[in-house]
Tab-separated table of C-alpha atoms and ligand atoms in Angstrom:
chain	number	residue	atom	x	y	z
A	1	MET	CA	12.572	-7.827	7.836
A	2	HIS	CA	12.631	-7.288	4.034
A	3	GLN	CA	13.100	-3.622	3.065
A	4	ASP	CA	9.800	-3.531	1.102
A	5	ILE	CA	7.658	-4.713	4.031
A	6	ILE	CA	5.960	-2.197	6.314
A	7	LYS	CA	4.326	-4.572	8.801
A	8	ILE	CA	4.145	-8.262	9.606
A	9	ASN	CA	0.698	-9.834	10.091
A	10	TYR	CA	1.849	-13.416	10.716
A	11	SER	CA	5.348	-14.192	11.970
A	12	LYS	CA	7.267	-17.338	11.006
A	13	GLU	CA	6.633	-18.788	14.468
A	14	LYS	CA	2.910	-18.015	14.362
A	15	ILE	CA	2.607	-19.636	10.922
A	16	GLU	CA	4.389	-22.769	12.191
A	17	GLN	CA	1.917	-23.025	15.062
A	18	ILE	CA	-1.119	-22.526	12.801
A	19	VAL	CA	0.065	-25.045	10.191
A	20	LYS	CA	0.753	-27.666	12.856
A	21	CYS	CA	-2.808	-27.320	14.204
A	22	LEU	CA	-4.300	-27.599	10.719
A	23	GLY	CA	-2.234	-30.713	9.942
A	24	GLU	CA	-3.275	-32.373	13.182
A	25	LYS	CA	-6.958	-31.592	12.596
A	26	ILE	CA	-6.862	-32.971	9.043
A	27	SER	CA	-5.090	-36.116	10.289
A	28	ILE	CA	-7.995	-36.781	12.638
A	29	ASP	CA	-10.765	-35.891	10.163
A	30	TYR	CA	-9.278	-37.924	7.301
A	31	LYS	CA	-8.023	-40.964	9.200
A	32	ASP	CA	-8.483	-44.058	6.943
A	33	LYS	CA	-9.612	-41.896	3.998
A	34	ASN	CA	-6.282	-41.615	2.149
A	35	PRO	CA	-7.033	-38.041	1.054
A	36	LEU	CA	-5.567	-36.396	-2.013
A	37	PHE	CA	-4.027	-33.021	-1.220
A	38	LEU	CA	-4.398	-30.905	-4.321
A	39	GLY	CA	-2.356	-27.720	-4.167
A	40	LEU	CA	-3.094	-24.700	-6.309
A	41	LEU	CA	0.202	-23.506	-7.765
A	42	LYS	CA	2.124	-21.500	-7.049
A	43	GLY	CA	0.728	-19.829	-3.938
A	44	CYS	CA	0.174	-23.127	-2.125
A	45	LEU	CA	3.819	-24.195	-2.184
A	46	PRO	CA	5.341	-23.202	1.191
A	47	PHE	CA	2.026	-23.815	2.977
A	48	MET	CA	1.336	-27.235	1.462
A	49	THR	CA	4.934	-28.340	1.986
A	50	ASP	CA	4.738	-27.525	5.694
A	51	LEU	CA	1.132	-28.705	6.088
A	52	VAL	CA	1.732	-32.251	4.869
A	53	LYS	CA	4.729	-32.604	7.190
A	54	ASN	CA	2.220	-32.226	10.009
A	55	VAL	CA	-0.131	-34.870	8.597
A	56	ASP	CA	0.499	-38.423	9.788
A	57	ILE	CA	-1.993	-40.481	7.784
A	58	TYR	CA	-1.744	-42.085	4.326
A	59	CYS	CA	-2.252	-39.395	1.695
A	60	ASN	CA	-1.262	-38.369	-1.835
A	61	LEU	CA	-0.045	-35.028	-3.142
A	62	GLU	CA	-0.886	-33.446	-6.472
A	63	TYR	CA	-0.783	-29.938	-7.845
A	64	VAL	CA	-2.714	-27.971	-10.406
A	65	LYS	CA	-1.866	-24.618	-11.887
A	66	VAL	CA	-4.632	-22.050	-12.022
A	67	SER	CA	-4.532	-18.314	-12.241
A	68	SER	CA	-6.980	-15.480	-11.884
A	69	TYR	CA	-4.736	-12.615	-10.852
A	70	ASP	CA	-2.975	-9.764	-12.519
A	71	GLY	CA	-0.830	-7.860	-9.993
A	72	THR	CA	-3.175	-7.117	-7.066
A	73	HIS	CA	-6.263	-7.436	-9.207
A	74	SER	CA	-8.578	-10.487	-9.394
A	75	THR	CA	-9.682	-10.790	-13.018
A	76	GLY	CA	-12.408	-13.330	-12.295
A	77	ASN	CA	-11.292	-15.472	-15.225
A	78	VAL	CA	-10.063	-18.699	-13.702
A	79	GLU	CA	-7.689	-20.425	-16.070
A	80	PHE	CA	-6.494	-24.028	-15.703
A	81	LYS	CA	-3.003	-24.520	-17.015
A	82	GLY	CA	-1.947	-28.097	-17.722
A	83	GLU	CA	-3.455	-31.407	-16.739
A	84	ILE	CA	-5.796	-31.964	-13.801
A	85	PRO	CA	-4.929	-35.171	-11.877
A	86	ASN	CA	-7.366	-38.068	-11.612
A	87	VAL	CA	-9.685	-37.389	-8.678
A	88	ASN	CA	-12.298	-40.036	-9.397
A	89	ASN	CA	-13.749	-41.382	-6.134
A	90	ARG	CA	-11.150	-39.487	-4.082
A	91	ASP	CA	-11.550	-37.365	-0.979
A	92	VAL	CA	-9.798	-34.226	-2.156
A	93	ILE	CA	-8.421	-31.469	0.051
A	94	LEU	CA	-7.835	-28.325	-1.997
A	95	VAL	CA	-4.929	-26.320	-0.614
A	96	ASP	CA	-4.312	-22.658	-1.330
A	97	ASP	CA	-2.634	-19.686	0.276
A	98	ILE	CA	-5.659	-17.398	0.593
A	99	LEU	CA	-9.382	-17.370	-0.098
A	100	ASP	CA	-10.360	-13.955	-1.409
A	101	THR	CA	-13.205	-13.585	-3.921
A	102	GLY	CA	-13.606	-17.372	-3.755
A	103	ARG	CA	-13.901	-17.648	-7.523
A	104	THR	CA	-10.740	-19.698	-8.014
A	105	ILE	CA	-11.547	-22.331	-5.401
A	106	GLN	CA	-15.184	-22.503	-6.425
A	107	ALA	CA	-14.275	-23.064	-10.081
A	108	VAL	CA	-11.779	-25.780	-9.156
A	109	LYS	CA	-14.216	-27.418	-6.739
A	110	THR	CA	-16.967	-27.528	-9.382
A	111	LYS	CA	-14.546	-29.029	-11.894
A	112	LEU	CA	-13.356	-31.725	-9.457
A	113	MET	CA	-16.893	-32.732	-8.484
A	114	ALA	CA	-17.732	-33.025	-12.197
A	115	MET	CA	-14.651	-35.254	-12.576
A	116	GLY	CA	-16.048	-37.685	-9.999
A	117	ALA	CA	-14.376	-36.636	-6.735
A	118	LYS	CA	-16.057	-38.260	-3.717
A	119	SER	CA	-15.655	-35.096	-1.657
A	120	VAL	CA	-13.825	-31.792	-1.940
A	121	SER	CA	-12.862	-29.741	1.094
A	122	VAL	CA	-10.984	-26.465	1.155
A	123	CYS	CA	-7.916	-25.738	3.275
A	124	VAL	CA	-6.460	-22.238	3.129
A	125	LEU	CA	-3.861	-20.595	5.292
A	126	LEU	CA	-5.709	-17.279	5.194
A	127	ASP	CA	-9.236	-16.093	4.622
A	128	LYS	CA	-10.142	-12.578	3.461
A	129	PRO	CA	-13.926	-12.687	3.976
A	130	THR	CA	-14.464	-9.050	2.957
A	131	GLY	CA	-13.304	-9.906	-0.568
A	132	ARG	CA	-15.827	-12.683	-1.116
A	133	LEU	CA	-17.879	-12.576	-4.330
A	134	VAL	CA	-19.229	-16.149	-4.305
A	135	ASP	CA	-20.817	-18.204	-1.528
A	136	ILE	CA	-17.981	-20.422	-0.310
A	137	LYS	CA	-16.463	-21.044	3.124
A	138	PRO	CA	-13.172	-22.794	3.835
A	139	ASP	CA	-13.322	-26.068	5.806
A	140	TYR	CA	-9.860	-25.458	7.275
A	141	VAL	CA	-8.530	-21.959	7.767
A	142	GLY	CA	-5.428	-20.720	9.561
A	143	GLY	CA	-6.265	-17.057	10.038
A	144	ILE	CA	-8.283	-14.072	8.864
A	145	VAL	CA	-6.852	-11.012	7.125
A	146	PRO	CA	-8.636	-7.691	6.717
A	147	ASN	CA	-9.155	-6.136	3.314
A	148	GLU	CA	-5.493	-5.516	2.580
A	149	PHE	CA	-3.030	-7.072	0.157
A	150	VAL	CA	-0.553	-9.357	1.883
A	151	VAL	CA	2.597	-11.074	0.629
A	152	GLY	CA	4.966	-13.777	1.810
A	153	TYR	CA	4.866	-17.522	2.497
A	154	GLY	CA	3.582	-18.228	-1.029
A	155	LEU	CA	1.633	-15.012	-1.511
A	156	ASP	CA	3.087	-12.835	-4.246
A	157	TYR	CA	2.949	-9.384	-5.733
A	158	ASN	CA	3.935	-9.685	-9.397
A	159	GLU	CA	5.654	-13.004	-8.601
A	160	HIS	CA	7.865	-11.567	-5.874
A	161	TYR	CA	7.947	-12.120	-2.099
A	162	ARG	CA	6.652	-15.737	-2.173
A	163	ASN	CA	9.877	-16.728	-0.415
A	164	LEU	CA	9.387	-14.618	2.712
A	165	PRO	CA	8.990	-16.846	5.795
A	166	TYR	CA	6.369	-14.470	7.257
A	167	ILE	CA	3.244	-12.716	5.907
A	168	GLY	CA	3.117	-8.950	5.753
A	169	VAL	CA	2.050	-5.791	3.959
A	170	LEU	CA	4.131	-3.951	1.346
A	171	LYS	CA	5.104	-0.290	1.605
A	172	ASP	CA	2.961	1.950	-0.624
A	173	GLU	CA	5.994	2.991	-2.658
A	174	VAL	CA	6.453	-0.595	-3.917
A	175	TYR	CA	3.208	-0.312	-5.916
A	176	SER	CA	4.319	2.873	-7.641
A	177	LYS	CA	7.694	1.459	-8.771
B	1	IMP	P1	-9.852	-15.723	-5.402
B	1	IMP	O1	-10.349	-16.293	-4.107
B	1	IMP	O2	-10.436	-16.375	-6.609
B	1	IMP	O3	-9.997	-14.236	-5.450
B	1	IMP	O4	-8.320	-16.005	-5.576
B	1	IMP	C1	-7.472	-16.276	-4.545
B	1	IMP	C2	-6.085	-16.104	-5.096
B	1	IMP	O5	-5.864	-14.711	-5.272
B	1	IMP	C3	-5.025	-16.558	-4.140
B	1	IMP	O6	-4.637	-17.872	-4.395
B	1	IMP	C4	-3.900	-15.591	-4.423
B	1	IMP	O7	-3.112	-16.053	-5.498
B	1	IMP	C5	-4.591	-14.335	-4.860
B	1	IMP	N1	-4.729	-13.362	-3.733
B	1	IMP	C6	-5.855	-12.938	-3.123
B	1	IMP	N2	-5.593	-12.060	-2.147
B	1	IMP	C7	-4.252	-11.910	-2.144
B	1	IMP	C8	-3.341	-11.136	-1.340
B	1	IMP	O8	-3.700	-10.400	-0.415
B	1	IMP	N3	-2.024	-11.277	-1.643
B	1	IMP	C9	-1.551	-12.075	-2.642
B	1	IMP	N4	-2.359	-12.825	-3.401
B	1	IMP	C10	-3.701	-12.742	-3.160
B	2	MG	MG1	-2.607	-18.114	-5.738
């Protein structure tokens, strides 16, 4: 275990199991729909990479960079960085690491619908329902986390720890460094 981690919420093995189930469910739901997986960078990366390996239907992959965070703090200002791919008439599956306030996903969803997407569903590895500030529920969710800040498997604290193969909580002292 990394020296900065105090506890593990989701082990590597547990994550593998969860991601496999999600991929299989999406494969059934989106059979013959050729969905467009749209990952929100950078938190989506390990999750989306593993998710699509468990999907066995025709599909496309795209990414968009958005940000709303500063350290552990959600600023509420959702910023799109760079181009948004063409989603016209597409069944889009938004992929992100965690749904917290919901503001990021809601802003992206609204934008995609305005751009002519046929449908937009939301697939997140984790849901933190206690953090929610807007009315949005994920269509596909791997697990629930309580109101604590987690890192690993895409989730970062100041751009670190995204590479951990598990999801866990940082020691208090890391925040005071
Ligand atoms: P929100 O739903 O608009 O608040 O934004 C969700 C985004 O906030 C996620 O994609 C993460 O980048 C970030 N986030 C929320 N909770 C956590 C956490 O516990 N650890 C790391 N990042 C988080
Ligand atoms: Mg993120």
